[in-house]
CSV table of C-alpha atoms and ligand atoms in Angstrom, one decimal:
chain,number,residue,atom,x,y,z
A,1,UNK,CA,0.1,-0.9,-21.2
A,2,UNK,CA,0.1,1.1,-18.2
A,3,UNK,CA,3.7,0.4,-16.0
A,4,UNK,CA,1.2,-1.0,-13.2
A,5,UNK,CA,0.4,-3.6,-15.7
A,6,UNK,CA,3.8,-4.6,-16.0
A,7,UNK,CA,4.2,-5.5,-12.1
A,8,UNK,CA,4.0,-9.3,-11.6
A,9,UNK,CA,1.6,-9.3,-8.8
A,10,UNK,CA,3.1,-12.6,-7.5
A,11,UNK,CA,6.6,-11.5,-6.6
A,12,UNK,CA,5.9,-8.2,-4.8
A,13,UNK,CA,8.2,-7.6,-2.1
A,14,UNK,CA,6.4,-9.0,1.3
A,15,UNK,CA,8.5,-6.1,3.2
A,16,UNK,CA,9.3,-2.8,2.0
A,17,UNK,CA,11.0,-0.2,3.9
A,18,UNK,CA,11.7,3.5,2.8
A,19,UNK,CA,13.9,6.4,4.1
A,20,UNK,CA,11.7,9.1,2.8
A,21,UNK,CA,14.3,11.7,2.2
A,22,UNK,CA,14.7,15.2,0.2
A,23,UNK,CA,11.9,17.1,2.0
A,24,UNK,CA,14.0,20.2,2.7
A,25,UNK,CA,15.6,20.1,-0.3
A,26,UNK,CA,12.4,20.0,-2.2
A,27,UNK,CA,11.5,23.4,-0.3
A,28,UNK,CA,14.7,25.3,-1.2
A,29,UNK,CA,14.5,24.5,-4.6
A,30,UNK,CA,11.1,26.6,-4.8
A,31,UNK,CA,12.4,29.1,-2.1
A,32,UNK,CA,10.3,27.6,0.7
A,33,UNK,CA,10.7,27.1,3.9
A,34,UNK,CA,11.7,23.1,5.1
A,35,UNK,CA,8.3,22.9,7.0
A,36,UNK,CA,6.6,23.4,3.8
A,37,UNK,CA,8.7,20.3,2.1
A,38,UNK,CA,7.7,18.3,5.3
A,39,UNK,CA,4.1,19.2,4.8
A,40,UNK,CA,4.2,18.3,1.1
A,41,UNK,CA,6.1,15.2,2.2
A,42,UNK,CA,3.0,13.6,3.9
A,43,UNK,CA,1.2,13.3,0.7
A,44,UNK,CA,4.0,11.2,-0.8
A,45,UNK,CA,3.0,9.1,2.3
A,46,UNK,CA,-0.6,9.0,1.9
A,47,UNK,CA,-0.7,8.0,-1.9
A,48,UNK,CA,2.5,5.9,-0.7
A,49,UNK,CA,0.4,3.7,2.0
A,50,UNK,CA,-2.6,3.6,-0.1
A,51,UNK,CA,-1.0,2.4,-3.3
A,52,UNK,CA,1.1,-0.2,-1.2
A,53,UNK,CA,-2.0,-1.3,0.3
A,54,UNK,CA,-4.0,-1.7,-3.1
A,55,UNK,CA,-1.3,-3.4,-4.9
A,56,UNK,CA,-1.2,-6.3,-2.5
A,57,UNK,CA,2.3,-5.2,-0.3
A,58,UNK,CA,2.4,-6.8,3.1
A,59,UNK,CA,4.6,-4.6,4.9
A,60,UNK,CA,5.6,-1.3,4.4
A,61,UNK,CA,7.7,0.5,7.0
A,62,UNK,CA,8.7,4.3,6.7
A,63,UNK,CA,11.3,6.0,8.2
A,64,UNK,CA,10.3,9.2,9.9
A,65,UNK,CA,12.1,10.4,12.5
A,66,UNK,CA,15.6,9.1,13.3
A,67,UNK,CA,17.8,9.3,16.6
A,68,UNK,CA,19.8,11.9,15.0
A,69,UNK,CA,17.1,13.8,13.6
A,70,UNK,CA,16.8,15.3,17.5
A,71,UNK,CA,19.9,17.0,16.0
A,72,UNK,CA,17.8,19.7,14.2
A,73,UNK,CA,16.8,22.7,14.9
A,74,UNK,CA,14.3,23.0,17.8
A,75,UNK,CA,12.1,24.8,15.0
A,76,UNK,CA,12.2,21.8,13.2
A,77,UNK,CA,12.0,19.1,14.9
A,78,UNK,CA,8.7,20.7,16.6
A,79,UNK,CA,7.1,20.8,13.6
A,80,UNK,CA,7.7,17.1,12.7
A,81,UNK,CA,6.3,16.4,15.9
A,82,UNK,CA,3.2,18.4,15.2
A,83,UNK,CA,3.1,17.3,11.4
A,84,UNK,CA,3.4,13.4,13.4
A,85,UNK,CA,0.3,14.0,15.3
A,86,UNK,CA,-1.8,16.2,12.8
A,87,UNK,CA,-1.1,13.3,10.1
A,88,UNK,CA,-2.4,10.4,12.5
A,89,UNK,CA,-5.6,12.7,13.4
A,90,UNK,CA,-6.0,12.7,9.9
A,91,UNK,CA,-5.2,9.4,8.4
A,92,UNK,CA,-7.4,7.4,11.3
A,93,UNK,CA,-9.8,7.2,8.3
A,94,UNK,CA,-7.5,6.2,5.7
A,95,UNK,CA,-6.2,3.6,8.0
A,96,UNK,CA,-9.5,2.1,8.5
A,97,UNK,CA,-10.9,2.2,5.5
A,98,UNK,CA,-8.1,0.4,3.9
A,99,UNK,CA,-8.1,-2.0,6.7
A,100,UNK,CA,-3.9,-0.7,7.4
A,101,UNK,CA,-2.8,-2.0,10.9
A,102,UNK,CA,-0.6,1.0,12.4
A,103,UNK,CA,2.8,-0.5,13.9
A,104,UNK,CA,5.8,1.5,15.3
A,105,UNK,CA,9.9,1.3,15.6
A,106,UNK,CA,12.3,2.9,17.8
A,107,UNK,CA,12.0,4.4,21.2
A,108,UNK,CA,8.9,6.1,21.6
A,109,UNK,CA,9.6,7.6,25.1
A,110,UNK,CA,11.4,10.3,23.9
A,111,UNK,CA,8.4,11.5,21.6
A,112,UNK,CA,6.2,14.2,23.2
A,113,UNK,CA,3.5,13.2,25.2
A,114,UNK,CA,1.1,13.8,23.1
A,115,UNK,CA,2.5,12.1,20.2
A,116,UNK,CA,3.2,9.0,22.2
A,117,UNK,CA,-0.6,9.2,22.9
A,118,UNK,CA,-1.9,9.5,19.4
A,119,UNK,CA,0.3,7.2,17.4
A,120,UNK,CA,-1.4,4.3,20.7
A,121,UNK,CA,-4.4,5.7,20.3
A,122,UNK,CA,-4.3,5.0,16.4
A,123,UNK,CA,-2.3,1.8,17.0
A,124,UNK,CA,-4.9,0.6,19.2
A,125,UNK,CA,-8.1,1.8,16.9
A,126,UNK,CA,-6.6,-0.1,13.7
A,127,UNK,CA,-5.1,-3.3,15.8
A,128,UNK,CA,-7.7,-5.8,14.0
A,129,UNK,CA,-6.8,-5.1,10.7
A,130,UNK,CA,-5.4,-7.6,8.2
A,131,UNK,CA,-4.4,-5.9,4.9
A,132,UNK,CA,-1.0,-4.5,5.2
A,133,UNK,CA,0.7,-3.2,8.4
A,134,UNK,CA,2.3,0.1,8.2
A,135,UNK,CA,5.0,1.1,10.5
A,136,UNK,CA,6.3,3.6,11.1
A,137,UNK,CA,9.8,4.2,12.6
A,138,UNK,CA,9.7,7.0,14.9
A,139,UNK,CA,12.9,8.3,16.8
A,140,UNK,CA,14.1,5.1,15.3
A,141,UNK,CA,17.9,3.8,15.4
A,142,UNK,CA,19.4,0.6,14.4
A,143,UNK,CA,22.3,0.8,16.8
A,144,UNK,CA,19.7,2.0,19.4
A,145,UNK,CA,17.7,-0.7,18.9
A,146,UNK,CA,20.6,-3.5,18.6
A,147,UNK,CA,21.8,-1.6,22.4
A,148,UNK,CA,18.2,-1.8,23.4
A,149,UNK,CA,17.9,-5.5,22.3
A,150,UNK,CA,21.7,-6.3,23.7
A,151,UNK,CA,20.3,-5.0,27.4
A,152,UNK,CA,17.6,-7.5,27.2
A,153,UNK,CA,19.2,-10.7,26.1
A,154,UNK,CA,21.6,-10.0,29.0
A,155,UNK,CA,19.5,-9.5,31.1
A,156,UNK,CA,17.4,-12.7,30.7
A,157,UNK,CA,20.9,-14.5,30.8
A,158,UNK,CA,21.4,-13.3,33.9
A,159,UNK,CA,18.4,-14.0,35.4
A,160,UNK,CA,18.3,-17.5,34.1
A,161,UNK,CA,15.5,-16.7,31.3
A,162,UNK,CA,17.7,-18.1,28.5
A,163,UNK,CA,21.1,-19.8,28.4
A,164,UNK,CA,23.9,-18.0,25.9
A,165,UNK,CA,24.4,-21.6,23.9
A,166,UNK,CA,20.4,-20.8,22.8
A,167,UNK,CA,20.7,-17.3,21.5
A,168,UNK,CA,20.6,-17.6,17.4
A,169,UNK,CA,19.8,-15.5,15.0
A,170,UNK,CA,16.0,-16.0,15.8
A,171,UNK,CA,16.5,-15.1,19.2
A,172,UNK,CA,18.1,-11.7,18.2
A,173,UNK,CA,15.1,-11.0,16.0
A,174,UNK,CA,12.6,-11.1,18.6
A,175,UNK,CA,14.1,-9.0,20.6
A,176,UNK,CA,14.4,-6.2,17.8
A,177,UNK,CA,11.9,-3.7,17.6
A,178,UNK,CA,10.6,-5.7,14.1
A,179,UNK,CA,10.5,-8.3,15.8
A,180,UNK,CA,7.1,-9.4,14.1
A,181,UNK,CA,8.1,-8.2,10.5
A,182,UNK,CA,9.7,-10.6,8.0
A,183,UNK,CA,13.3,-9.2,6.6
A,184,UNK,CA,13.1,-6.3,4.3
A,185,UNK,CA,12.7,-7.3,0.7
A,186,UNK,CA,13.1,-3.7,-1.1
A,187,UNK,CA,14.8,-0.8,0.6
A,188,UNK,CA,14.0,2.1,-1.5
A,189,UNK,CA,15.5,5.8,-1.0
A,190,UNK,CA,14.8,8.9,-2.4
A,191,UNK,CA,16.5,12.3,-2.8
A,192,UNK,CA,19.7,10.6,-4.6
A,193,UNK,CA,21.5,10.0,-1.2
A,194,UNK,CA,23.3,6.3,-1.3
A,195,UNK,CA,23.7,6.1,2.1
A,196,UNK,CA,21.1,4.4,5.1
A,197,UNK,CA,21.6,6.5,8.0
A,198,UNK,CA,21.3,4.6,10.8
A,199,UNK,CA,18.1,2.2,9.4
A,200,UNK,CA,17.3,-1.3,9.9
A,201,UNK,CA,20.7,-2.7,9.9
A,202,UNK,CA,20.2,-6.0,10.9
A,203,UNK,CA,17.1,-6.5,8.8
A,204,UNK,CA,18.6,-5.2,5.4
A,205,UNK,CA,21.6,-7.9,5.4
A,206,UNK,CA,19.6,-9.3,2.5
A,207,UNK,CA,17.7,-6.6,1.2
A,208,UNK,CA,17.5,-5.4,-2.7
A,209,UNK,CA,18.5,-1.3,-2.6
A,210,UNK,CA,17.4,1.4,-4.9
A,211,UNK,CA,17.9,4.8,-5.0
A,212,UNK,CA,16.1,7.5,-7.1
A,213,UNK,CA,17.0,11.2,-7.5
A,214,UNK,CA,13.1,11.8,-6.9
A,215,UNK,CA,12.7,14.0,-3.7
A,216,UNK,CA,10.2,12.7,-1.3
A,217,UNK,CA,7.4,15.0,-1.6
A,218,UNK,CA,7.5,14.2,-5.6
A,219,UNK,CA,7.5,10.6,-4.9
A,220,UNK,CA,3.8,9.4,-6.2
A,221,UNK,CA,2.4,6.0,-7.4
A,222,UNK,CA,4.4,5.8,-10.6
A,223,UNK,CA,8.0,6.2,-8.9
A,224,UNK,CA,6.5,3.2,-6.4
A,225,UNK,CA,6.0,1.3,-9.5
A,226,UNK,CA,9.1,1.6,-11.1
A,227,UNK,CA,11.0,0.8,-7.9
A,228,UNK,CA,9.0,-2.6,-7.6
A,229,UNK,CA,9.8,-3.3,-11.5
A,230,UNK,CA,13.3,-3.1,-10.8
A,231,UNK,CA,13.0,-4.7,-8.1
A,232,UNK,CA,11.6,-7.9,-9.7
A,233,UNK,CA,13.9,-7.7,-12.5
A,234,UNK,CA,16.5,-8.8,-9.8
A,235,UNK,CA,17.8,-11.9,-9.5
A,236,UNK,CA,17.9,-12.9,-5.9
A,237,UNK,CA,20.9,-15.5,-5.1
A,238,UNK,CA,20.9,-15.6,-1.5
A,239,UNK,CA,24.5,-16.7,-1.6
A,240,UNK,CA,24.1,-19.3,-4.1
A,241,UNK,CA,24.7,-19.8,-7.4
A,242,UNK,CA,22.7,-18.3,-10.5
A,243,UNK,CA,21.9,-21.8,-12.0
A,244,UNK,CA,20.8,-23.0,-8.6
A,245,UNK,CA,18.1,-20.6,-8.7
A,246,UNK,CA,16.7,-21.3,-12.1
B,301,IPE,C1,13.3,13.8,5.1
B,301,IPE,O1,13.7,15.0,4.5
B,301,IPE,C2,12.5,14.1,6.4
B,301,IPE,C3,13.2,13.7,7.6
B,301,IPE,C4,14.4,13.3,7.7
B,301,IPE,C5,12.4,13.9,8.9
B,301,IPE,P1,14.8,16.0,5.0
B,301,IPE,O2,14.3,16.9,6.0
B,301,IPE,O3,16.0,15.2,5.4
B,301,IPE,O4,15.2,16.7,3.6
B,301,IPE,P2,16.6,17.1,3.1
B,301,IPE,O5,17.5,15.9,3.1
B,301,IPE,O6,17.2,18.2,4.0
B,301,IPE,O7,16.4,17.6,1.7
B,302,IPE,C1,17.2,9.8,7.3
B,302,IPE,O1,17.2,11.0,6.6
B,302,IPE,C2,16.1,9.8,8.3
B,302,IPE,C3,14.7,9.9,7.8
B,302,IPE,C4,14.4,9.8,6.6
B,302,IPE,C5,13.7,10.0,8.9
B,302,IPE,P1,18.2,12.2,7.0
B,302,IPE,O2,18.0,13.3,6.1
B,302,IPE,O3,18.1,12.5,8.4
B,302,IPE,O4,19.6,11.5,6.7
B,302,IPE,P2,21.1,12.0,6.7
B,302,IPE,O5,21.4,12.6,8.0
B,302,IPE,O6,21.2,13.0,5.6
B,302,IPE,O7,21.9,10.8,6.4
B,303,MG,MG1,17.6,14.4,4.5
């Protein structure tokens, strides 16, 4: 039996997130240069996207560029930008054809222009479809976007829009970027980093973590599936109680 086989396709997580890390890293190691691991790194996200999509995942989200990542070299970081847009000119197709709604994260104003236009061009084109959504978190933050959503609750309170006895949990979450995506089920990260660097903070509060040594641009179908089978070897208490569960 294949390990696919061995994924109960009626507990998949309904929200998976991943901070696709180790691109660089995966480049030194073969005396490259980074842009080459970040290069490699979108095929991990095409076979990524496509295998969530088959197997019957809801929501997959993928971290891509963080507020700190403007930290990099210039070099760098304009090569992301242009990997960013190349990748969407390209994956249009892949989108469609696996009927993939595109969604993003974080504060896009600060992406070139171009990018910006691409990533709502392809948002736009795909906006119909039902299978899976894919988001991508894009000069993403969590402490940005709890600021960001901060600013707006106060500002409704102040103009009368809501009253401070109403804001709940709920309330918070719709004024998060995700504010359409259920809570993260599986958080997976690569590269053996234990750490989440500034991701999805609020949404994670219940989320089942794993780590792998794999670098991102090694990362292929069979690492997915052994992430999900650990994943639903977990027991999920929620708080509670072991025997309450069972
Ligand atoms: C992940 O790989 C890609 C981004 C953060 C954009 P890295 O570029 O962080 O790779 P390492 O961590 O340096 O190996
Ligand atoms: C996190 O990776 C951001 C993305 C994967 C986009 P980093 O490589 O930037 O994280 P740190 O800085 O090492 O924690
Ligand atoms: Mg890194």
């Amino acid at each position: 039996m294949s390990l696919k086989d061995t994924i109960n396709l009626e507990n998949l997580p309904k929200h998976l997130a991943i901070i696709m890390d180790g691109n660089g890293r995966w480049a030194k190691k073969q005396g490259l240069i980074r842009a080459i691991g970040h290069e490699n790194g979108t095929k991990s996200v095409r076979i990524t996207v496509e295998t969530c999509a088959k197997l019957g995942i809801e929501n997959l989200t993928l971290y891509a560029f963080s507020t700190e990542n403007w930290n990099r070299p210039k070099l760098e970081v304009e090569t992301l930008m242009k990997l960013l847009i190349s990748s969407l000119k390209k994956e249009l197709k892949t989108l469609i054809g696996n009927n993939i709604r595109l969604n993003s994260i974080g504060n896009l104003e600060r992406l070139p222009k171009s990018a910006q236009k691409e990533l709502l061009e392809v948002i736009e084109k795909t906006k119909n479809n039902t299978r899976m959504v894919l988001t991508l978190a894009l000069n993403y933050g969590a402490r940005e976007e709890m600021l960001n959503a901060v600013k707006i609750i106060s500002d409704k309170v102040k103009n009368n829009i809501i009253s401070i006895d109403t804001i709940d949990e709920s309330i918070i979450n719709q004024h998060l970027y995700t504010q359409n995506l259920p809570d993260v089920d599986l958080l997976i990260r690569t590269s053996g980093e234990h750490r989440i660097s500034n991701f999805l903070l609020w949404q994670i509060a219940y989320s089942e973590l794993y780590f792998t040594e794999v670098l991102w641009p090694d990362f292929k179908e069979e690492d997915l599936y052994e992430a999900i089978i650990s994943y639903q070897k977990r027991e999920r208490r929620f708080g509670k109680t072991s025997e309450q569960i069972k």
